[in-house]
CSV table of C-alpha atoms in Angstrom, one decimal:
chain,number,residue,atom,x,y,z
P,1,MET,CA,0.0,-0.1,-0.1
P,2,ARG,CA,1.5,2.8,-0.7
P,3,LEU,CA,1.3,6.2,1.1
P,4,PRO,CA,-0.5,9.6,0.1
P,5,PHE,CA,2.3,11.4,-2.4
P,6,PRO,CA,3.6,14.6,-0.3
P,7,TYR,CA,4.3,11.4,2.7
P,8,GLU,CA,5.9,9.4,0.6
P,9,ILE,CA,8.2,12.2,-0.8
P,10,ALA,CA,8.7,13.2,3.5
P,11,TYR,CA,9.5,9.3,4.1
P,12,ARG,CA,12.6,9.0,1.0
P,13,HIS,CA,13.7,12.7,2.7
P,14,LEU,CA,14.1,11.0,6.0
P,15,LYS,CA,15.7,7.7,4.5
P,16,ALA,CA,18.3,9.9,3.1
P,17,PHE,CA,19.2,12.3,6.3
P,18,ARG,CA,22.0,9.2,6.8
P,19,SER,CA,23.5,10.1,3.5
P,20,SER,CA,24.1,13.7,4.4
P,21,SER,CA,26.1,14.0,8.3
P,22,ARG,CA,25.2,17.7,8.5
P,23,LEU,CA,21.3,16.6,8.3
P,24,THR,CA,22.4,13.6,10.2
P,25,ALA,CA,23.9,15.7,13.0
P,26,SER,CA,21.1,17.9,13.2
P,27,ALA,CA,18.4,15.6,12.9
P,28,THR,CA,20.1,14.2,15.9
P,29,ALA,CA,20.6,17.0,18.1
P,30,GLY,CA,17.2,17.5,17.3
P,31,VAL,CA,15.7,14.4,18.5
P,32,VAL,CA,17.6,14.3,21.7
P,33,GLY,CA,16.9,17.9,22.7
P,34,ILE,CA,13.1,17.0,22.8
P,35,ALA,CA,13.4,14.1,24.1
P,36,ILE,CA,15.5,15.5,27.4
P,37,GLY,CA,13.6,17.9,27.5
P,38,VAL,CA,9.9,16.2,27.5
P,39,ALA,CA,11.5,13.4,29.9
P,40,ALA,CA,12.4,16.8,32.1
P,41,LEU,CA,9.3,17.8,32.5
P,42,ILE,CA,7.6,14.3,32.9
P,43,LEU,CA,9.7,13.6,35.7
P,44,ALA,CA,9.6,16.9,37.3
P,45,ILE,CA,5.8,16.9,37.2
P,46,SER,CA,5.9,13.1,38.4
P,47,VAL,CA,8.2,14.0,41.2
P,48,MET,CA,6.4,17.2,42.9
P,49,ASN,CA,2.8,15.1,42.0
P,50,GLY,CA,4.4,11.7,44.4
P,51,TYR,CA,5.2,14.7,47.2
P,52,ALA,CA,1.2,15.5,46.9
P,53,THR,CA,0.1,12.2,47.4
P,54,VAL,CA,2.8,12.0,50.3
P,55,ILE,CA,1.2,15.1,52.0
P,56,LYS,CA,-2.3,14.4,51.3
P,57,GLU,CA,-2.0,10.5,51.6
P,58,GLN,CA,0.6,9.2,54.3
P,59,LEU,CA,0.0,12.8,56.5
P,60,LEU,CA,-3.6,12.5,56.4
P,61,GLY,CA,-3.3,8.7,57.0
P,62,VAL,CA,-1.7,8.9,60.1
P,63,ASN,CA,-3.4,13.1,61.2
P,64,ALA,CA,-6.6,13.4,61.7
P,65,HIS,CA,-8.3,15.6,58.9
P,66,LEU,CA,-9.8,17.8,61.9
P,67,THR,CA,-8.7,17.6,65.7
P,68,VAL,CA,-11.5,19.0,68.4
P,69,ARG,CA,-9.4,20.2,71.0
P,70,GLN,CA,-8.7,22.8,74.1
P,71,ALA,CA,-6.5,25.9,74.4
P,72,TYR,CA,-2.9,24.9,75.0
P,73,SER,CA,-3.8,21.4,74.8
P,74,GLU,CA,-4.9,21.4,77.9
P,75,PRO,CA,-6.9,17.8,78.8
P,76,PHE,CA,-10.9,17.7,78.7
P,77,ARG,CA,-13.3,14.9,80.6
P,78,GLU,CA,-15.0,13.2,77.4
P,79,SER,CA,-16.2,9.5,77.9
P,80,GLY,CA,-17.4,8.5,74.2
P,81,ASP,CA,-20.8,10.8,74.3
P,82,LEU,CA,-19.5,14.2,72.2
P,83,SER,CA,-17.5,11.9,70.2
P,84,ALA,CA,-20.5,9.4,69.1
P,85,ARG,CA,-22.4,13.2,68.8
P,86,ILE,CA,-20.0,14.9,66.8
P,87,GLU,CA,-19.3,11.4,64.3
P,88,ALA,CA,-23.6,12.7,63.3
P,89,VAL,CA,-22.5,15.4,61.7
P,90,GLN,CA,-22.7,15.8,57.8
P,91,GLY,CA,-19.7,15.1,56.2
P,92,VAL,CA,-17.9,13.0,59.2
P,93,VAL,CA,-16.5,9.6,58.6
P,94,SER,CA,-15.6,8.7,61.9
P,95,ALA,CA,-14.4,10.2,65.3
P,96,SER,CA,-12.1,9.0,67.4
P,97,ARG,CA,-10.5,10.2,71.1
P,98,PHE,CA,-6.6,10.3,71.9
P,99,VAL,CA,-4.2,11.1,74.5
P,100,GLN,CA,-1.2,12.2,73.6
P,101,ALA,CA,2.5,13.3,75.0
P,102,GLU,CA,5.9,13.4,74.8
P,103,GLY,CA,8.3,11.2,76.2
P,104,PHE,CA,10.9,8.5,76.3
P,105,LEU,CA,11.2,4.9,76.4
P,106,LEU,CA,14.2,2.6,77.4
P,107,ARG,CA,15.3,-0.6,76.3
P,108,LYS,CA,17.8,-2.7,77.2
P,109,ASN,CA,19.2,-5.2,74.2
P,110,ASP,CA,20.5,-8.9,74.7
P,111,ASN,CA,24.1,-7.2,75.3
P,112,GLY,CA,22.9,-5.6,78.2
P,113,ARG,CA,23.5,-2.1,76.5
P,114,LEU,CA,20.5,0.4,77.5
P,115,LEU,CA,19.0,2.1,74.4
P,116,ARG,CA,17.2,5.3,74.8
P,117,SER,CA,15.0,7.7,72.2
P,118,GLY,CA,12.5,10.3,73.1
P,119,CYS,CA,8.9,9.7,71.4
P,120,VAL,CA,5.2,10.9,71.1
P,121,ALA,CA,3.3,8.2,72.8
P,122,ARG,CA,-0.4,8.5,71.1
P,123,GLY,CA,-2.9,7.4,73.5
P,124,VAL,CA,-6.2,5.0,71.1
P,125,THR,CA,-8.3,2.4,71.0
P,126,GLU,CA,-7.7,-0.2,68.0
P,127,GLU,CA,-10.9,0.7,67.3
P,128,GLY,CA,-10.3,3.9,66.7
P,129,VAL,CA,-7.0,3.4,64.9
P,130,GLY,CA,-8.7,1.8,62.3
P,131,MET,CA,-11.3,4.1,61.9
P,132,THR,CA,-9.1,7.2,61.8
P,133,THR,CA,-6.0,6.3,59.9
P,134,ILE,CA,-4.1,3.8,57.6
P,135,LEU,CA,-1.6,2.3,59.9
P,136,SER,CA,-4.0,-1.0,60.2
P,137,GLU,CA,-2.6,-1.5,56.7
P,138,ARG,CA,1.1,-0.5,57.7
P,139,ILE,CA,2.0,-2.8,59.3
P,140,VAL,CA,5.8,-4.2,58.3
P,141,ALA,CA,6.3,-6.9,62.1
P,142,GLY,CA,3.9,-8.2,64.3
P,143,GLU,CA,0.2,-7.3,64.2
P,144,MET,CA,-1.8,-4.7,65.1
P,145,SER,CA,-2.2,-4.6,68.8
P,146,LEU,CA,-3.2,-2.6,71.9
P,147,ILE,CA,-4.7,-5.3,74.2
P,148,GLU,CA,-3.6,-5.8,78.1
P,149,ARG,CA,-1.0,-9.1,77.6
P,150,GLU,CA,-0.7,-9.1,81.8
P,151,PRO,CA,-2.0,-6.8,84.3
P,152,GLY,CA,-0.7,-3.8,83.8
P,153,VAL,CA,1.4,-4.5,80.9
P,154,TYR,CA,-0.1,-3.9,77.3
P,155,ASP,CA,1.2,-3.7,74.3
P,156,ALA,CA,2.5,-1.4,72.1
P,157,MET,CA,2.8,-0.3,67.8
P,158,ILE,CA,5.8,1.1,67.0
P,159,GLY,CA,7.4,3.1,64.2
P,160,SER,CA,10.1,1.5,62.5
P,161,ILE,CA,12.4,3.7,62.2
P,162,LEU,CA,12.1,4.3,66.1
P,163,ALA,CA,12.1,0.9,66.9
P,164,GLU,CA,15.1,0.5,64.6
P,165,LYS,CA,16.8,3.1,67.1
P,166,LEU,CA,15.8,1.0,69.8
P,167,ASN,CA,16.5,-2.3,68.3
P,168,ALA,CA,13.0,-3.4,69.1
P,169,SER,CA,11.3,-6.1,67.5
P,170,PRO,CA,7.7,-7.6,68.4
P,171,GLY,CA,7.6,-9.4,71.5
P,172,ASN,CA,10.5,-7.1,73.2
P,173,GLU,CA,9.6,-5.1,76.4
P,174,LEU,CA,10.0,-1.2,76.5
P,175,HIS,CA,9.9,1.1,79.1
P,176,LEU,CA,8.1,4.7,78.9
P,177,SER,CA,8.0,7.3,81.0
P,178,MET,CA,5.1,10.5,80.0
P,179,LEU,CA,5.8,12.5,83.0
P,180,PRO,CA,8.2,15.1,82.9
P,181,ARG,CA,6.5,18.1,84.9
P,182,GLU,CA,7.2,15.5,87.4
P,183,LEU,CA,10.7,15.9,86.8
P,184,LEU,CA,10.2,19.5,87.6
P,185,LEU,CA,9.0,19.0,90.8
P,186,GLY,CA,12.3,17.0,91.9
P,187,GLY,CA,10.4,14.2,91.2
P,188,LEU,CA,11.2,10.9,89.2
P,189,PRO,CA,8.9,9.8,86.6
P,190,PRO,CA,7.8,6.1,86.8
P,191,LEU,CA,8.7,3.5,84.1
P,192,ARG,CA,5.6,1.8,82.8
P,193,ARG,CA,6.3,-1.5,81.1
P,194,TYR,CA,4.9,-2.5,77.4
P,195,ARG,CA,5.5,-5.1,75.0
P,196,VAL,CA,6.1,-4.6,71.1
P,197,ALA,CA,3.2,-6.2,69.2
P,198,GLY,CA,4.0,-4.7,65.4
P,199,VAL,CA,5.8,-2.3,64.0
P,200,PHE,CA,4.5,-0.3,61.2
P,201,THR,CA,6.2,2.0,58.9
P,202,THR,CA,4.1,5.2,56.9
P,203,GLY,CA,7.0,6.1,54.8
P,204,TYR,CA,6.7,9.8,56.5
P,205,TYR,CA,10.1,10.3,58.3
P,206,GLU,CA,8.2,12.3,61.3
P,207,PHE,CA,6.1,9.2,61.9
P,208,ASP,CA,8.1,6.7,61.8
P,209,SER,CA,11.2,8.0,64.5
P,210,ASN,CA,9.0,9.1,66.9
P,211,LEU,CA,5.1,7.9,66.9
P,212,LEU,CA,4.6,5.1,69.6
P,213,LEU,CA,0.8,3.7,69.8
P,214,VAL,CA,-0.6,2.3,73.2
P,215,PRO,CA,-4.0,2.1,74.9
P,216,LEU,CA,-5.9,5.3,75.3
P,217,ARG,CA,-6.4,3.8,78.8
P,218,ALA,CA,-2.9,3.0,79.4
P,219,VAL,CA,-1.9,6.8,78.8
P,220,GLN,CA,-4.5,7.6,81.1
P,221,ARG,CA,-3.6,5.5,84.1
P,222,ASP,CA,0.2,6.8,83.3
P,223,LEU,CA,-1.1,10.3,83.0
P,224,GLY,CA,-3.6,10.2,85.7
P,225,TRP,CA,-5.9,11.5,83.6
P,226,ALA,CA,-9.4,9.2,84.4
P,227,GLN,CA,-11.9,9.5,81.8
P,228,MET,CA,-10.0,13.0,80.2
P,229,VAL,CA,-8.4,13.0,76.6
P,230,SER,CA,-6.3,15.6,74.8
P,231,GLY,CA,-8.9,15.7,72.2
P,232,ILE,CA,-10.8,13.8,69.4
P,233,ARG,CA,-9.4,13.1,66.5
P,234,LEU,CA,-11.6,13.1,62.7
P,235,LYS,CA,-12.0,11.5,59.7
P,236,LEU,CA,-14.1,13.0,56.9
P,237,GLU,CA,-15.3,11.9,53.7
P,238,ASP,CA,-13.4,14.9,51.8
P,239,PRO,CA,-10.1,16.5,53.7
P,240,PHE,CA,-10.6,19.6,51.6
P,241,GLU,CA,-14.0,20.6,53.2
P,242,VAL,CA,-12.3,21.4,56.5
P,243,ASP,CA,-13.7,24.8,56.9
P,244,ALA,CA,-17.4,23.3,56.4
P,245,VAL,CA,-17.5,20.7,58.6
P,246,SER,CA,-15.4,23.2,61.3
P,247,PHE,CA,-18.8,25.3,60.7
P,248,ARG,CA,-21.1,22.7,61.4
P,249,LEU,CA,-19.7,21.2,64.3
P,250,LYS,CA,-19.7,25.0,66.5
P,251,GLU,CA,-23.2,24.0,67.3
P,252,THR,CA,-22.4,20.4,68.8
P,253,LEU,CA,-19.8,21.8,70.5
P,254,SER,CA,-21.6,24.9,71.9
P,255,ASP,CA,-22.5,23.6,75.0
P,256,HIS,CA,-18.8,22.8,75.4
P,257,PRO,CA,-17.0,26.0,75.8
P,258,GLY,CA,-13.3,26.5,75.2
P,259,LEU,CA,-13.3,23.4,72.6
P,260,PHE,CA,-12.6,24.6,69.3
P,261,THR,CA,-11.6,22.7,66.1
P,262,SER,CA,-7.5,22.4,64.1
P,263,SER,CA,-7.4,21.4,60.6
P,264,TRP,CA,-4.7,19.6,58.4
P,265,ILE,CA,-4.3,22.8,56.5
P,266,TYR,CA,-3.4,25.2,59.6
P,267,GLU,CA,-0.7,22.2,60.8
P,268,HIS,CA,-0.1,21.2,57.9
P,269,GLY,CA,-1.7,22.6,54.6
P,270,ASN,CA,1.3,24.7,53.8
P,271,LEU,CA,3.4,22.1,52.4
P,272,TYR,CA,0.4,21.2,50.8
P,273,VAL,CA,0.1,24.5,49.0
P,274,TRP,CA,3.9,24.5,48.3
P,275,ILE,CA,4.2,21.7,46.8
P,276,ARG,CA,1.6,22.5,43.8
P,277,MET,CA,2.9,25.5,43.2
P,278,GLN,CA,6.4,24.0,43.1
P,279,THR,CA,4.5,21.7,39.9
P,280,TRP,CA,2.9,25.1,38.3
P,281,PHE,CA,6.5,26.9,38.2
P,282,SER,CA,8.8,23.8,37.6
P,283,GLY,CA,7.0,22.8,34.5
P,284,ILE,CA,6.7,26.6,33.1
P,285,ALA,CA,10.5,26.9,33.9
P,286,LEU,CA,11.4,23.1,31.9
P,287,SER,CA,9.0,23.9,29.1
P,288,LEU,CA,11.1,26.0,28.0
P,289,ILE,CA,13.6,23.4,27.3
P,290,VAL,CA,10.9,21.4,25.1
P,291,ILE,CA,10.5,25.7,23.2
P,292,VAL,CA,14.6,25.8,22.9
P,293,ALA,CA,14.7,21.8,21.4
P,294,ALA,CA,12.0,22.6,19.1
P,295,PHE,CA,13.7,25.9,17.4
P,296,ASN,CA,16.2,22.4,15.9
P,297,VAL,CA,13.2,21.9,14.2
P,298,ILE,CA,13.7,25.2,12.1
P,299,SER,CA,17.6,24.6,11.7
P,300,ILE,CA,16.8,21.1,10.4
P,301,LEU,CA,14.1,21.8,7.8
P,302,THR,CA,15.9,24.8,6.4
P,303,MET,CA,19.4,23.0,6.4
P,304,SER,CA,16.7,20.4,4.5
P,305,VAL,CA,15.0,22.8,1.6
P,306,ILE,CA,18.1,24.7,1.0
P,307,GLU,CA,19.9,21.2,0.2
P,308,ARG,CA,16.9,20.3,-1.9
P,309,ARG,CA,16.0,23.3,-3.6
P,310,VAL,CA,16.4,21.9,-7.1
P,311,GLU,CA,14.2,19.1,-6.2
P,312,ILE,CA,11.8,21.3,-4.9
P,313,GLY,CA,12.1,23.1,-8.2
P,314,ILE,CA,11.4,19.7,-10.2
P,315,LEU,CA,8.5,18.9,-8.1
P,316,LYS,CA,6.6,22.6,-8.7
P,317,SER,CA,7.7,22.0,-13.1
P,318,MET,CA,5.5,18.7,-12.1
P,319,GLY,CA,2.2,20.2,-11.1
P,320,THR,CA,2.7,19.4,-7.4
P,321,SER,CA,1.3,22.6,-5.7
P,322,ALA,CA,2.8,25.1,-2.9
P,323,ARG,CA,0.6,23.5,-0.5
P,324,GLN,CA,2.1,19.7,-1.0
P,325,ILE,CA,5.6,20.5,-1.3
P,326,ALA,CA,4.8,22.6,2.5
P,327,ARG,CA,3.8,19.7,3.7
P,328,ILE,CA,5.8,17.6,3.2
P,329,PHE,CA,9.0,19.4,4.9
P,330,THR,CA,6.0,19.7,7.6
P,331,VAL,CA,5.5,15.7,7.7
P,332,GLU,CA,8.8,15.9,8.0
P,333,GLY,CA,9.5,18.3,11.5
P,334,LEU,CA,6.2,16.7,13.2
P,335,ALA,CA,8.5,13.4,12.4
P,336,VAL,CA,11.6,14.7,13.7
P,337,GLY,CA,9.2,15.9,16.6
P,338,LEU,CA,7.4,12.9,17.3
P,339,SER,CA,10.5,10.7,17.1
P,340,GLY,CA,12.0,12.7,20.2
P,341,VAL,CA,8.9,12.6,21.9
P,342,PHE,CA,8.4,9.3,21.5
P,343,LEU,CA,12.2,9.0,23.1
P,344,GLY,CA,11.7,11.2,26.1
P,345,ASP,CA,8.2,9.7,27.2
P,346,ALA,CA,10.2,6.3,26.8
P,347,ILE,CA,12.8,7.6,29.3
P,348,ALA,CA,10.5,9.3,31.9
P,349,PHE,CA,9.5,6.1,32.1
P,350,VAL,CA,11.8,3.5,32.8
P,351,LEU,CA,13.2,6.6,35.2
P,352,CYS,CA,10.1,6.9,37.1
P,353,TRP,CA,9.4,2.9,37.1
P,354,GLY,CA,12.9,2.5,38.4
P,355,GLN,CA,12.6,5.1,41.4
P,356,ASP,CA,9.0,3.8,42.5
P,357,ARG,CA,10.7,0.1,42.6
P,358,PHE,CA,13.9,0.5,43.7
P,359,GLU,CA,14.3,4.1,45.0
P,360,TRP,CA,17.4,5.2,43.7
P,361,VAL,CA,17.2,8.5,44.7
P,362,ARG,CA,17.4,7.7,48.5
P,363,LEU,CA,16.8,11.6,50.7
P,364,ARG,CA,17.6,12.4,54.5
P,365,GLY,CA,14.1,11.7,56.1
P,366,ASP,CA,14.8,14.4,59.1
P,367,VAL,CA,15.1,17.3,55.7
P,368,TYR,CA,12.4,16.0,53.3
P,369,LEU,CA,10.0,14.4,55.6
P,370,ILE,CA,10.4,11.2,53.5
P,371,ASN,CA,13.2,8.9,52.7
P,372,ALA,CA,13.2,8.3,49.0
P,373,LEU,CA,12.0,10.6,46.5
P,374,PRO,CA,8.1,10.0,45.3
P,375,VAL,CA,7.2,9.6,42.2
P,376,GLU,CA,3.6,9.4,40.2
P,377,MET,CA,2.9,9.1,36.5
P,378,SER,CA,-0.4,9.9,35.8
P,379,GLY,CA,-1.4,8.6,31.7
P,380,MET,CA,-2.7,12.0,31.7
P,381,ASP,CA,1.1,14.5,32.2
P,382,PHE,CA,2.4,12.6,29.4
P,383,ALA,CA,-0.4,13.0,27.6
P,384,VAL,CA,-0.6,16.7,28.0
P,385,VAL,CA,3.2,17.0,27.9
P,386,SER,CA,3.5,14.9,24.6
P,387,VAL,CA,0.9,16.8,22.8
P,388,GLY,CA,2.0,20.0,23.7
P,389,ALA,CA,5.3,19.0,22.0
P,390,LEU,CA,3.7,18.3,18.9
P,391,ILE,CA,2.0,21.1,19.1
P,392,LEU,CA,5.2,23.5,19.2
P,393,CYS,CA,6.8,21.4,16.8
P,394,TYR,CA,4.3,21.5,14.1
P,395,VAL,CA,4.1,25.6,14.7
P,396,PHE,CA,8.4,25.5,14.4
P,397,THR,CA,8.2,23.8,10.9
P,398,ARG,CA,5.5,26.1,9.8
P,399,LEU,CA,7.9,28.5,8.5
P,400,PRO,CA,10.8,27.0,6.5
P,401,ALA,CA,7.9,24.5,5.2
P,402,ARG,CA,6.5,27.5,3.8
P,403,ASP,CA,9.1,28.7,2.1
P,404,ALA,CA,9.8,25.9,0.7
P,405,GLY,CA,6.2,26.0,-0.9
P,406,SER,CA,7.3,30.0,-2.2
P,407,GLN,CA,10.1,29.3,-4.2
P,408,ASP,CA,10.2,29.7,-8.3
P,409,PRO,CA,10.5,26.3,-9.7
P,410,ALA,CA,12.2,28.8,-12.7
P,411,GLU,CA,14.8,30.4,-10.4
P,412,ALA,CA,15.9,26.8,-8.3
P,413,ILE,CA,16.6,25.0,-11.3
P,414,ARG,CA,18.6,27.5,-13.0
P,415,ALA,CA,20.7,27.8,-9.4
P,416,ALA,CA,21.6,24.0,-10.3
């Protein structure tokens, strides 16, 4: 099956590129330049998407969308009635009481060496963990358990990096203290025994290196708070509807003076907004690479038109229209652009897949919040970048293609 006339001529021109070292070098530079620009743009967008997903899913998977608490983190009495009323509010999926306090952990390893680390002890119920977090899905060792194993000894769930610091694994015993106020009064804080039931990992350094989950009643016992809690954690149907849900909660909290809501956007939303802004800025900046690379198409076609002046003159003298001549060189430019786009897409896909699978680029979790560069590929991003690059290549082919079509056949043949 023969191709239409302009496409047949363009195909022969592209095959003949190999006979001209200048055209071969220019075409190769054009393809590689476009490929680098497309790959860089897709990689940047995929990394920013990965960061946004980390913030949205991992941060919100462990932290509450909304928290009901009292000023200065003062405890308040809550036996479960208020939580049940909050769950009935439109937009709220679940509500769970919690107690949170800073403390320190001690563990004696097999060699008798005493290991220690600071931590954030969060007292929760096992049911509450399942309703408001994703931690039950992120267990890497042991099991999800917050029960009393023996009188006075409760299970605890520990972050993976914190477990490494203490060389702790399921079944090991830890000693936890959460009464720093007694130190100021000249007393020594008591050490309570806990047993490691499971180790979780969220991929978020702040949680994996500091967070310790223990039963709510155990923390209330250690702090002497009876039925007092630090707050109520809420999971919403839409994490970005915090303002609307907070407004609805005002009536529910009206008979509890001093209680107010605090959202994840207030505490961590600046990270999410910064990532979205960075995505746009990076996209605009890296688009310049694609534009500069697409300019190579002009030089490639200009050289091709100069070398084929005689051929253009012969074709026009045989009745080929200026429009058909222009289409021949337009197809050549698009072929170069399409080759660069396909190569760039392939490079971006391989690098993103490799980073997601093997985590080639590692990060310092204490600085970047996560341990590896996150990537999240999107078919829409590949399509938008690829189509945009092809449109640029098409636009930049129009000038030399139009010049080729407007040449006078008599002058072109005479120049030979």
